[in-house]
Amino acid sequence: MTTTADPLSALNPDQRRAVEYGVGAAAGADGACGPLLVIAGAGSGKTNTLAHRVAHLILNGTDPRRILLLTFSRRAAAEMARRVDRIVRRVLGNRADAVAQALTWTGTFHAIGARILREHAAEIGLDPAFTIHDRSDSADLMNLVRHELGLSRTESRFPAKATCLSIYSRAVNARAPLDEILLRHFPWCAGWDAELRRLFAAYVEAKQAQNVLDYDDLLLYWAQMLAEPAHAAALGARFDHVLVDEYQDTNTLQADVLMALKPDGRGVTVVGDDAQSIYSFRAATVRNILDFPGRFDPPARIVTLERNYRSTVPILEAANAVIALADERFTKNLWSDRHSAEKPQIVTVRDETDQAAYVAGRVLDYREAGIALKSQAVLFRASHHSGPLEIELARRNIPFVKFGGLKFLEAAHVKDVLAVLRFAENPRDRVAGFRVAQLLPGIGPSTAGRLVDRIVETGGRADALDRFEPPPRAAADWQAFVALFADLVASRSGWPAELEAVRLWYEPHLQRLHDDCAVRRADLIQLEQIAAGYPDRQRFLTDLTLDPPEATSAEAGPPHLDEDYLILSTIHSAKGQEWSSVFVLNAVDGCIPSDMATGSTAEIEEERRLLYVAMTRARDALHIVTPQRFFTHGQQARGDRHVYACRTRFIPDALLDRFTLLSWPPAAADLPAPEAAPLPRIDLKQRMRGMWGS
Ligand code: ATP
Ligand code: MG
């Protein structure tokens, strides 16, 4: 069905201006338009406007294959593609199918970077079969290299592997000199400047020798490639339009990539909100969005949006009041006409157990009232804060999906199986090889080390395994592994069947290594289901490493997509999204702001923005829960410290009139007195005597 209805009719005039800017009659002589910045507050329709702009471009003749659309997560990319499709379909009917298939350059900076590097590998001296290390693989490799250099922590108190990786990653993403990064963010490591340089140089060499890239490399190699004018011009010419959502959370490398692709800003649209910049710990800099207009001559066109369509007036006013106390002045004036009598609530509970009971109870009340679990979310500062709630949800059989927490892929058994695949994909990947070899009984770290060295020496030849002599105790298991490995390298079973072969091979190791085999086996079967959605092993591994699937409630099993489930999410992972009712856990000092982030005013201000992001996710109901005490690491069992807490400093007394205050469970004195109906009088003595017939 084709309709001629105006696809932009739902937009307000400002949104429409942004969508139509430079398109059609208003375009320049070459059909492109100058740079555009949409800077606006939460829920003002930035993402929606971006989706409409993409659709509008396509409907006005831009080839969808020539549109590069960069989002913050794979989930956001999929959501954006869905929105574009809906708009285009209204006009084109079934012809929209072709558009959906052609809009393929949609994804995160990292995923698009990986794709471009593979495509251009030959021209830039990379082997296209590179595998990608996630953060934990990178930390393992950093550790390996550190030991090889004799920079062991125990003897010298050299920084831990995770710290080394953070320093490295920050310097790379911010494109800043090491000493500056150390001074500013890791002052306690400043004395190790020379050793860190040596370590990072060796780390880079190790990655190259093994043909692996880490997350940062995906941006760094891309930016380096674009530093070559011929490459930048060729790649830039492939796209008529480059659009970026959540631009406030990009880092210097990402901005450099964008500027290299489109130095004159033609066809570039970025949208974002400086009040929602929450990723500076990953070297994101709000300067990117603030400086964007001035990077061009003439400067970029700026559109601001002031109407919030998401939240009710009381929720928006409370959120506005919280951000108005920020040191920085955000000049956005958000208003909403979604009137409601219901103020957001601040709920005081005794501890995290009560917090969990309160949230679970309210979630069920809302569901009873017709609000699906999927329209509700529980948000928290750190992944481990949801521990007690997860237990309570499992107890009450409430299914949930957790975003931004421990990923499914971080579980040992899933990592084991993926390491086998990765090792087969790239036998030079030492971290993968090291992990796989040690699965076999009788092979310890030193034998595993010799094995991976041998493979690397042969230039990554898989048949090096054949000639390796394992310790006698491991011989039988070794043969089985070599046979599997040869099949994988030759792709004999085909994809995704080979994953089942790996699981069957892994089964005895699973039984030997883990007590809870059934749950873990179910995870591996789920992994096979995910794999079935990919055309080949390489794309499966790349995608999974870059944006792993979310963990689900183990008790309830993974919810199917058409099932209803509650969303649990870190605040960081919740950005850009919205739910009818939102619960914010642990809104107390020590959690928000986190104790780990009170070292400087800048850090504290970022925590305030984090609370603002959390509050502005709510459409109709917002519950901010403040336990009077909590466990610093979310777990009593580990002997964790119990601390007494105060309501977050970001909601001072002066703001309390914007909230409804509640204590839960209600104190006995607040409960209605039970009705004392008079009871009939009975004579029990008489009855007792009667029992014996006297
Ligand atoms: P955030 O800052 O959180 O990323 P945003 O500015 O990207 O928010 P969107 O997610 O695009 O905002 O939109 C917020 C909500 O407002 C969505 O539910 C969207 O459908 C709705 N919305 C946006 N524009 C309009 C409009 N013109 N008419 C009606 N609803 C709208
Ligand atoms: Mg958005």
XYZ file of C-alpha atoms and ligand atoms in Angstrom:
726
model
C 0.000 0.000 0.000
C 1.320 3.428 -0.879
C 0.060 6.575 0.734
C 0.969 10.110 -0.073
C 0.583 11.374 3.510
C 3.315 13.791 4.545
C 5.775 11.616 6.483
C 6.908 14.680 8.434
C 3.455 15.779 9.537
C 3.987 14.632 13.138
C 7.053 16.829 13.616
C 7.069 20.230 15.263
C 8.457 23.197 13.283
C 11.966 22.995 14.815
C 12.238 19.265 14.204
C 10.976 19.777 10.689
C 13.567 22.460 10.080
C 16.312 20.040 11.121
C 14.912 17.239 8.982
C 14.536 19.352 5.859
C 17.739 21.342 6.220
C 19.592 21.317 2.910
C 17.433 18.583 1.359
C 15.761 18.886 -2.028
C 15.355 22.451 -3.202
C 17.430 23.756 -0.304
C 20.464 21.602 -1.154
C 23.709 23.048 -2.515
C 24.725 22.770 -6.132
C 26.181 19.273 -5.610
C 23.064 18.090 -3.803
C 24.724 18.086 -0.392
C 24.248 20.528 2.453
C 26.438 22.135 5.062
C 27.012 20.721 8.541
C 24.080 20.600 10.951
C 24.049 20.325 14.738
C 20.904 19.478 16.672
C 21.622 20.192 20.316
C 18.686 19.666 22.610
C 17.598 18.266 25.949
C 16.456 14.776 26.876
C 13.325 13.467 25.223
C 13.030 16.367 22.810
C 13.012 14.037 19.819
C 16.641 14.226 18.679
C 16.854 10.557 17.761
C 13.392 10.726 16.245
C 14.423 13.748 14.199
C 17.551 11.954 13.009
C 15.462 8.966 11.887
C 13.084 11.277 10.029
C 16.012 13.041 8.411
C 17.417 9.761 7.117
C 13.994 8.773 5.808
C 13.502 12.205 4.255
C 16.894 12.015 2.533
C 16.015 8.640 1.078
C 12.572 9.753 -0.045
C 14.249 12.696 -1.772
C 16.581 10.550 -3.768
C 19.627 9.853 -1.594
C 20.835 6.304 -2.139
C 20.521 4.513 1.234
C 23.861 2.785 0.543
C 25.463 6.211 0.619
C 24.243 7.055 4.119
C 26.494 6.372 7.098
C 24.563 6.389 10.353
C 26.566 6.128 13.573
C 24.895 5.256 16.844
C 26.066 4.507 20.328
C 25.156 0.815 20.515
C 24.039 -1.957 18.246
C 20.655 -1.849 19.932
C 20.334 1.847 19.100
C 21.359 1.157 15.503
C 18.676 -1.501 15.142
C 16.078 0.806 16.703
C 17.052 3.627 14.359
C 16.808 1.359 11.320
C 13.361 0.248 12.497
C 12.179 3.857 12.853
C 13.494 4.808 9.402
C 11.794 1.791 7.893
C 8.450 2.704 9.467
C 8.560 6.216 8.046
C 9.715 5.200 4.581
C 7.122 2.420 4.446
C 4.303 4.899 4.978
C 5.204 6.459 1.652
C 6.661 3.614 -0.357
C 4.651 0.663 0.936
C 6.335 -2.640 0.082
C 8.988 -0.893 -1.980
C 10.471 0.064 1.388
C 11.903 -3.479 1.634
C 14.599 -2.537 -0.839
C 15.465 0.538 1.209
C 15.771 -1.471 4.414
C 18.174 -3.844 2.725
C 20.281 -1.043 1.322
C 20.636 0.913 4.554
C 23.587 -1.188 5.636
C 26.020 1.419 6.897
C 24.330 1.734 10.266
C 26.191 0.838 13.433
C 28.590 1.919 16.128
C 31.861 3.646 15.323
C 33.652 0.451 16.384
C 31.577 -1.908 14.252
C 31.787 0.313 11.186
C 35.526 0.715 11.817
C 35.978 -3.066 11.920
C 34.088 -3.420 8.647
C 36.103 -0.746 6.883
C 39.420 -2.101 8.129
C 38.601 -5.583 6.883
C 37.509 -4.218 3.547
C 40.664 -2.158 3.123
C 43.037 -4.495 4.941
C 45.243 -5.135 1.938
C 45.772 -1.433 1.284
C 46.745 -0.636 4.848
C 48.956 -3.598 5.628
C 46.529 -5.562 7.778
C 45.692 -9.234 7.472
C 41.878 -9.213 6.954
C 41.474 -12.300 9.151
C 42.284 -10.280 12.268
C 40.374 -11.191 15.396
C 39.162 -8.638 17.915
C 39.998 -8.651 21.594
C 37.388 -7.539 24.073
C 38.477 -5.671 27.207
C 39.201 -8.789 29.199
C 41.248 -10.373 26.390
C 43.133 -7.097 26.076
C 43.856 -7.070 29.799
C 45.087 -10.673 29.553
C 47.423 -9.790 26.715
C 48.638 -6.716 28.561
C 49.371 -8.984 31.509
C 51.245 -11.473 29.374
C 53.407 -8.745 27.908
C 53.984 -7.223 31.322
C 55.309 -10.508 32.657
C 57.546 -10.956 29.649
C 59.065 -7.545 30.367
C 59.556 -8.430 34.010
C 57.223 -5.700 35.172
C 55.585 -7.920 37.712
C 53.250 -6.328 40.168
C 54.197 -8.371 43.214
C 57.834 -7.366 43.200
C 57.661 -3.786 42.082
C 54.071 -2.643 42.802
C 53.725 -1.856 39.132
C 50.111 -0.905 38.227
C 47.643 -3.779 37.770
C 46.811 -5.035 34.282
C 43.407 -3.353 34.214
C 44.975 -0.029 35.213
C 47.649 -0.386 32.516
C 44.934 -1.032 29.959
C 42.866 1.968 31.148
C 45.866 4.262 30.869
C 46.710 2.941 27.409
C 43.123 3.183 26.214
C 42.641 6.679 27.553
C 45.812 7.978 25.919
C 44.817 6.408 22.591
C 41.210 7.623 22.581
C 42.008 11.112 23.790
C 45.020 11.339 21.459
C 46.916 12.865 24.355
C 50.529 12.369 25.461
C 51.059 9.712 28.109
C 52.510 12.056 30.728
C 49.493 14.316 30.440
C 47.105 11.377 30.882
C 49.071 10.136 33.883
C 49.173 13.505 35.518
C 45.525 14.241 34.974
C 43.857 10.875 35.532
C 46.338 8.436 37.078
C 48.666 10.581 39.211
C 49.610 7.597 41.411
C 51.161 5.916 38.344
C 53.126 8.957 37.179
C 56.448 7.518 38.346
C 56.089 4.579 35.952
C 56.121 6.710 32.829
C 59.175 5.045 31.218
C 58.099 1.482 32.050
C 54.581 2.126 30.762
C 55.955 3.380 27.465
C 58.029 0.218 27.157
C 55.006 -1.897 28.047
C 52.703 -0.181 25.555
C 55.243 -0.482 22.754
C 55.554 -4.209 23.460
C 51.762 -4.534 23.711
C 51.340 -2.978 20.268
C 53.967 -5.329 18.857
C 52.304 -8.342 20.423
C 48.949 -7.401 18.907
C 50.498 -7.016 15.492
C 52.432 -10.278 15.707
C 49.197 -12.053 16.603
C 47.016 -10.263 14.104
C 44.581 -9.072 16.748
C 43.051 -5.640 17.200
C 41.618 -4.344 20.448
C 38.602 -2.021 20.654
C 40.763 1.085 20.553
C 42.607 -0.166 17.472
C 39.350 -0.237 15.520
C 39.185 3.542 15.880
C 42.905 4.189 15.881
C 43.682 2.277 12.670
C 40.658 3.843 11.047
C 41.769 7.343 12.029
C 45.327 6.593 10.899
C 44.069 5.323 7.578
C 42.088 8.530 7.118
C 45.109 10.632 7.977
C 46.255 9.644 4.487
C 44.460 12.199 2.269
C 43.870 9.802 -0.621
C 42.185 7.260 1.652
C 40.154 9.937 3.410
C 38.946 11.352 0.108
C 38.044 7.925 -1.285
C 36.141 6.827 1.793
C 34.495 10.218 2.274
C 33.275 10.115 -1.321
C 31.424 6.859 -0.648
C 28.949 8.633 1.598
C 26.707 11.576 0.785
C 25.589 11.848 4.370
C 27.150 10.980 7.702
C 24.841 11.253 10.711
C 25.801 10.709 14.343
C 23.499 10.292 17.348
C 24.628 10.957 20.959
C 27.503 13.090 19.741
C 28.193 14.402 23.259
C 29.697 11.026 24.136
C 32.207 10.706 21.324
C 35.935 10.919 21.965
C 38.677 12.735 20.111
C 39.469 9.774 17.861
C 35.845 9.504 16.778
C 35.614 13.225 16.067
C 38.836 12.980 14.070
C 37.394 10.152 11.999
C 34.294 12.204 11.278
C 36.276 15.316 10.349
C 38.602 13.310 8.116
C 35.660 11.770 6.283
C 33.959 15.101 5.698
C 36.464 17.917 6.233
C 34.117 20.596 4.918
C 31.184 19.234 6.907
C 29.017 18.755 3.850
C 26.354 16.168 4.563
C 27.285 15.889 8.242
C 24.542 15.903 10.883
C 25.304 15.396 14.559
C 22.800 15.399 17.409
C 23.291 15.322 21.146
C 22.815 16.896 24.541
C 25.721 18.333 26.501
C 23.759 17.836 29.739
C 23.852 14.088 29.106
C 27.570 13.618 28.607
C 28.424 10.647 30.838
C 31.293 8.795 29.195
C 34.338 10.901 30.019
C 35.847 7.885 31.801
C 36.167 6.409 28.326
C 37.817 9.580 27.090
C 34.628 11.029 25.614
C 34.735 14.784 25.569
C 31.816 17.137 25.562
C 34.055 19.596 23.718
C 33.305 17.662 20.522
C 29.711 18.833 20.480
C 30.382 22.303 21.875
C 33.155 22.994 19.365
C 31.387 21.388 16.412
C 29.850 24.526 14.838
C 33.116 26.463 14.899
C 35.098 23.732 13.173
C 33.612 24.808 9.858
C 33.597 27.944 7.823
C 30.853 29.046 7.592
C 29.935 27.487 10.965
C 27.467 24.633 11.228
C 23.766 25.383 11.316
C 22.421 24.864 14.855
C 18.892 23.723 15.620
C 17.634 23.471 19.183
C 14.497 21.639 20.281
C 12.675 22.707 23.404
C 9.612 20.570 23.672
C 9.955 17.340 25.605
C 7.541 14.698 24.377
C 8.625 11.978 26.730
C 7.928 12.844 30.330
C 5.049 14.219 32.349
C 5.397 17.794 33.614
C 6.242 16.800 37.232
C 8.976 14.364 36.126
C 10.474 16.849 33.706
C 10.386 19.640 36.281
C 12.139 17.493 38.874
C 14.821 16.492 36.367
C 15.249 20.094 35.227
C 15.646 21.166 38.870
C 18.380 18.574 39.431
C 20.391 19.639 36.377
C 19.827 23.344 37.100
C 22.078 22.937 40.149
C 24.989 21.881 37.929
C 28.123 23.995 37.915
C 27.841 24.293 34.189
C 25.020 26.262 32.610
C 23.022 24.209 30.189
C 20.909 26.709 28.372
C 18.136 24.437 27.293
C 14.602 25.233 28.259
C 12.592 22.066 28.155
C 8.857 22.054 28.501
C 6.186 19.390 28.263
C 2.417 19.488 28.023
C 1.924 16.004 29.412
C 0.147 17.114 32.568
C -0.141 14.736 35.471
C -0.923 15.012 39.154
C 1.632 12.341 40.005
C 4.958 13.712 41.203
C 8.035 11.515 41.061
C 8.607 9.659 44.330
C 11.537 9.449 46.663
C 11.141 6.199 48.536
C 13.150 5.624 51.682
C 13.730 1.957 52.512
C 15.808 0.325 55.244
C 18.238 -1.571 53.072
C 18.721 -3.234 49.716
C 16.539 -6.193 50.638
C 13.617 -3.858 51.269
C 14.533 -1.925 48.154
C 14.257 -5.127 46.116
C 10.935 -6.034 47.699
C 9.563 -2.549 47.087
C 10.580 -2.485 43.441
C 9.369 -6.016 42.709
C 6.027 -5.217 44.364
C 5.512 -1.966 42.457
C 6.531 -3.584 39.168
C 3.823 -6.205 39.668
C 1.277 -3.514 40.630
C 2.028 -1.682 37.399
C 1.734 -4.863 35.401
C -1.616 -5.495 37.056
C -2.635 -2.004 35.947
C -1.795 -2.891 32.351
C 1.796 -1.664 32.028
C 3.822 -4.477 30.519
C 7.097 -5.455 32.190
C 8.877 -4.321 29.042
C 7.614 -0.789 29.594
C 9.335 -0.696 32.970
C 12.983 -0.426 33.830
C 15.157 -0.513 36.918
C 18.296 1.595 36.619
C 21.424 1.591 38.772
C 24.873 3.141 38.902
C 26.933 -0.044 38.896
C 26.103 -3.466 37.618
C 26.447 -5.202 40.994
C 23.812 -2.936 42.563
C 21.061 -5.085 41.109
C 22.181 -8.282 42.926
C 19.534 -8.338 45.683
C 16.843 -7.330 43.184
C 17.798 -10.135 40.813
C 17.350 -12.628 43.647
C 13.959 -11.157 44.518
C 12.807 -11.185 40.884
C 13.856 -14.801 40.494
C 11.992 -15.679 43.694
C 8.825 -14.080 42.358
C 9.282 -15.506 38.868
C 9.520 -12.114 37.207
C 11.591 -12.519 34.022
C 14.159 -9.840 33.278
C 16.926 -8.893 30.908
C 19.936 -7.043 32.198
C 21.731 -4.479 30.062
C 25.242 -3.305 30.654
C 26.069 -5.799 33.329
C 28.208 -8.888 33.270
C 27.751 -9.970 29.732
C 26.735 -13.422 28.746
C 30.108 -13.641 27.014
C 32.042 -13.025 30.179
C 30.984 -16.352 31.653
C 33.921 -18.782 31.634
C 32.228 -21.532 29.633
C 31.054 -19.152 26.900
C 34.510 -17.619 26.712
C 36.049 -21.103 26.444
C 33.916 -22.048 23.472
C 34.420 -18.711 21.744
C 38.164 -18.940 22.315
C 38.195 -22.223 20.379
C 36.445 -20.504 17.463
C 38.702 -17.497 17.628
C 41.821 -19.630 17.776
C 40.669 -21.494 14.674
C 39.873 -18.222 12.940
C 43.263 -16.810 13.822
C 45.796 -19.344 15.175
C 48.163 -16.486 15.998
C 45.749 -15.153 18.636
C 47.794 -16.051 21.707
C 45.181 -15.117 24.290
C 42.694 -17.472 22.649
C 45.288 -20.235 22.214
C 46.477 -19.916 25.770
C 42.945 -20.286 27.091
C 42.067 -23.222 24.878
C 45.236 -25.205 25.576
C 44.721 -24.950 29.305
C 41.285 -26.502 29.062
C 42.984 -29.842 28.552
C 43.867 -31.667 31.761
C 47.613 -31.959 32.138
C 48.381 -28.738 30.272
C 49.326 -25.837 32.482
C 50.397 -22.291 31.712
C 53.979 -23.142 30.741
C 53.068 -25.901 28.261
C 50.299 -23.702 26.892
C 52.811 -20.879 26.517
C 55.224 -23.127 24.593
C 52.418 -24.233 22.330
C 51.252 -20.761 21.396
C 54.849 -19.641 20.913
C 55.336 -22.513 18.488
C 52.272 -21.506 16.510
C 53.288 -17.875 16.373
C 56.799 -18.935 15.248
C 55.340 -20.889 12.349
C 53.523 -17.767 11.248
C 50.177 -18.967 12.530
C 50.110 -22.327 10.779
C 47.411 -24.472 12.297
C 49.297 -27.682 11.463
C 51.909 -26.685 14.038
C 49.524 -28.356 16.474
C 50.063 -31.730 14.808
C 53.723 -31.736 15.554
C 53.421 -30.522 19.105
C 54.125 -33.102 21.777
C 51.870 -32.586 24.755
C 52.679 -34.063 28.187
C 51.788 -37.793 28.168
C 48.860 -37.251 30.562
C 47.211 -34.930 28.053
C 47.829 -37.101 24.985
C 44.325 -38.505 24.461
C 42.588 -35.172 24.989
C 45.159 -33.563 22.774
C 44.357 -35.851 19.850
C 40.661 -35.091 20.156
C 41.379 -31.394 20.169
C 43.732 -31.515 17.178
C 41.069 -33.356 15.189
C 38.424 -30.774 16.089
C 40.788 -27.949 15.336
C 41.681 -29.286 11.904
C 37.961 -29.517 11.085
C 37.407 -25.960 12.231
C 40.319 -24.534 10.303
C 39.161 -26.284 7.158
C 35.521 -25.320 7.918
C 34.510 -28.938 7.333
C 31.235 -28.882 9.267
C 30.220 -25.493 7.933
C 28.677 -22.620 9.844
C 26.893 -22.696 12.280
C 27.048 -26.509 12.620
C 30.670 -26.296 13.729
C 29.611 -24.556 16.910
C 27.689 -27.659 17.906
C 30.807 -29.718 17.212
C 32.741 -27.451 19.554
C 30.082 -27.827 22.248
C 30.138 -31.608 21.993
C 33.914 -31.581 22.217
C 33.707 -29.251 25.209
C 31.123 -31.325 27.094
C 33.559 -33.500 29.124
C 35.549 -30.392 30.060
C 32.359 -28.636 31.089
C 31.502 -31.539 33.364
C 34.964 -31.624 34.831
C 35.307 -27.898 35.375
C 31.842 -26.873 36.550
C 29.208 -28.103 38.991
C 26.277 -26.277 37.409
C 26.573 -27.951 34.012
C 22.906 -27.823 33.064
C 22.658 -24.020 33.210
C 25.937 -23.605 31.376
C 24.993 -26.121 28.721
C 21.780 -24.155 28.154
C 23.898 -21.023 27.647
C 25.946 -22.785 24.995
C 22.822 -23.935 23.212
C 21.613 -20.335 23.316
C 24.924 -19.329 21.779
C 24.220 -21.701 18.886
C 20.843 -20.041 18.395
C 22.513 -16.647 18.220
C 25.097 -18.034 15.802
C 22.374 -19.234 13.448
C 21.592 -15.577 12.726
C 25.054 -14.970 11.235
C 26.307 -15.864 7.771
C 29.781 -16.896 8.901
C 32.127 -17.352 11.831
C 34.009 -14.124 11.321
C 30.952 -11.912 11.421
C 29.597 -13.780 14.412
C 32.831 -13.315 16.355
C 33.183 -9.662 15.392
C 29.649 -8.737 16.327
C 29.648 -10.677 19.560
C 32.911 -9.167 20.676
C 31.883 -5.631 19.827
C 28.430 -5.682 21.316
C 27.761 -8.820 23.308
C 24.221 -10.012 23.977
C 22.770 -9.181 27.357
C 22.561 -11.468 30.342
C 19.106 -12.765 31.195
C 17.549 -14.156 34.320
C 19.107 -17.602 34.535
C 16.251 -19.065 36.580
C 13.571 -18.012 34.159
C 15.690 -18.956 31.142
C 16.351 -16.546 28.332
C 13.124 -14.724 27.498
C 12.018 -15.076 23.905
C 11.642 -11.854 22.056
C 7.870 -11.936 22.109
C 7.767 -12.583 25.851
C 7.373 -9.907 28.456
C 10.321 -9.105 30.672
C 11.525 -6.346 32.951
C 14.569 -4.315 31.932
C 17.467 -3.990 34.356
C 20.147 -1.622 33.214
C 23.072 0.435 34.307
C 22.324 4.111 33.771
C 25.136 4.266 31.230
C 23.507 1.593 29.101
C 20.062 3.181 29.398
C 20.897 6.320 27.503
C 18.667 7.220 24.608
C 15.903 4.910 25.845
C 12.607 5.465 27.650
C 10.111 3.494 29.726
C 6.699 4.183 31.185
C 7.878 3.575 34.735
C 11.446 3.858 35.892
C 12.997 2.891 39.218
C 16.373 4.319 40.181
C 18.131 2.175 42.786
C 20.535 3.336 45.496
C 20.065 7.068 44.968
C 22.390 7.696 47.886
C 25.730 9.334 48.319
C 28.388 6.716 47.741
C 26.401 5.184 44.863
C 25.244 8.322 43.012
C 27.732 9.954 43.093
C 29.810 6.832 43.283
C 32.558 6.825 45.896
C 34.899 6.068 43.029
C 34.015 9.316 41.281
C 34.306 12.039 43.854
C 37.941 12.859 43.233
C 37.308 16.080 41.352
C 34.519 18.527 40.648
C 34.415 17.340 37.056
C 33.806 13.780 38.195
C 31.069 14.811 40.599
C 29.395 16.890 37.905
C 29.387 13.890 35.603
C 27.607 11.891 38.314
C 24.960 14.630 38.494
C 24.411 14.321 34.745
C 24.141 10.585 35.245
C 21.243 11.063 37.659
C 19.699 13.472 35.149
C 19.974 10.827 32.419
C 18.338 8.263 34.725
C 15.426 10.545 35.662
C 14.749 11.613 32.090
C 14.229 7.988 30.977
C 10.771 7.992 32.651
C 7.585 8.738 30.748
C 4.846 8.411 33.381
C 6.220 7.276 36.717
C 9.565 7.688 38.432
C 10.611 6.097 41.710
C 13.922 7.125 43.218
C 14.798 4.662 45.942
C 17.149 5.524 48.810
C 18.142 2.688 51.123
C 19.344 3.892 54.504
C 22.226 1.463 54.364
C 23.810 -0.589 51.636
C 26.699 -2.947 50.978
C 29.506 -1.174 49.214
C 29.949 -3.992 46.704
C 26.394 -5.216 46.695
C 27.127 -8.449 48.511
C 26.934 -9.388 52.110
C 28.425 -12.840 51.575
C 31.902 -11.639 50.650
C 32.268 -9.899 53.968
C 31.479 -6.642 52.283
C 31.227 -3.469 54.291
C 27.813 -2.218 55.287
C 27.566 1.564 55.180
C 24.895 3.959 56.318
C 23.801 6.232 53.539
C 22.216 9.610 52.941
C 20.007 10.640 50.062
C 22.086 11.712 47.078
C 23.511 15.213 47.356
C 22.033 15.963 43.926
C 18.560 16.142 45.480
C 19.070 18.577 48.359
C 16.240 19.476 50.746
C 15.413 22.537 48.675
C 14.232 20.281 45.838
C 12.115 17.956 47.932
C 8.858 19.754 47.195
C 9.115 18.439 43.654
C 8.764 14.876 44.894
C 6.346 12.775 46.892
C 8.201 11.392 49.896
C 7.470 7.882 51.029
C 8.820 5.407 53.564
C 8.562 1.718 52.836
C 7.479 -0.532 54.410
C 5.137 1.929 56.086
C 5.796 2.280 59.821
C 3.293 0.385 62.004
C 1.943 3.711 63.303
C 1.090 4.737 59.728
C -0.896 1.591 59.039
C -4.658 1.819 59.434
C -5.726 0.294 62.790
C -7.398 -3.087 62.268
C -11.171 -3.053 62.745
C -11.879 -4.668 66.147
C -15.224 -6.431 65.568
C -16.694 -7.783 68.883
C -16.301 -11.561 69.159
C -18.969 -13.833 70.612
C -18.379 -14.926 74.255
C -17.766 -18.623 74.791
C -17.391 -20.678 77.950
C -14.391 -22.966 77.317
C -14.457 -24.496 80.839
C -17.954 -25.703 80.218
C -16.798 -27.296 76.905
C -13.861 -29.061 78.524
C -16.087 -30.603 81.108
C -18.517 -31.603 78.371
C -15.764 -33.537 76.519
C -15.967 -36.329 79.127
C -19.665 -36.472 79.147
C -20.135 -35.182 82.719
P 17.399 11.414 24.534
O 18.035 12.721 24.868
O 16.979 10.701 25.768
O 18.200 10.599 23.587
P 15.792 12.274 22.307
O 15.907 13.729 22.280
O 16.595 11.481 21.369
O 16.001 11.765 23.806
P 13.599 10.755 21.285
O 13.951 9.466 21.920
O 13.824 10.925 19.842
O 14.250 11.939 22.118
O 12.075 11.089 21.540
C 11.488 11.011 22.848
C 10.041 10.589 22.733
O 9.295 11.631 22.153
C 9.831 9.380 21.852
O 8.829 8.571 22.421
C 9.368 9.982 20.546
O 8.559 9.088 19.812
C 8.564 11.172 21.017
N 8.505 12.269 20.035
C 9.539 12.910 19.486
N 9.110 13.870 18.632
C 7.767 13.830 18.648
C 6.717 14.565 17.985
N 6.964 15.544 17.130
N 5.445 14.224 18.271
C 5.155 13.258 19.144
N 6.080 12.518 19.795
C 7.363 12.804 19.557
Mg 18.134 10.077 21.646
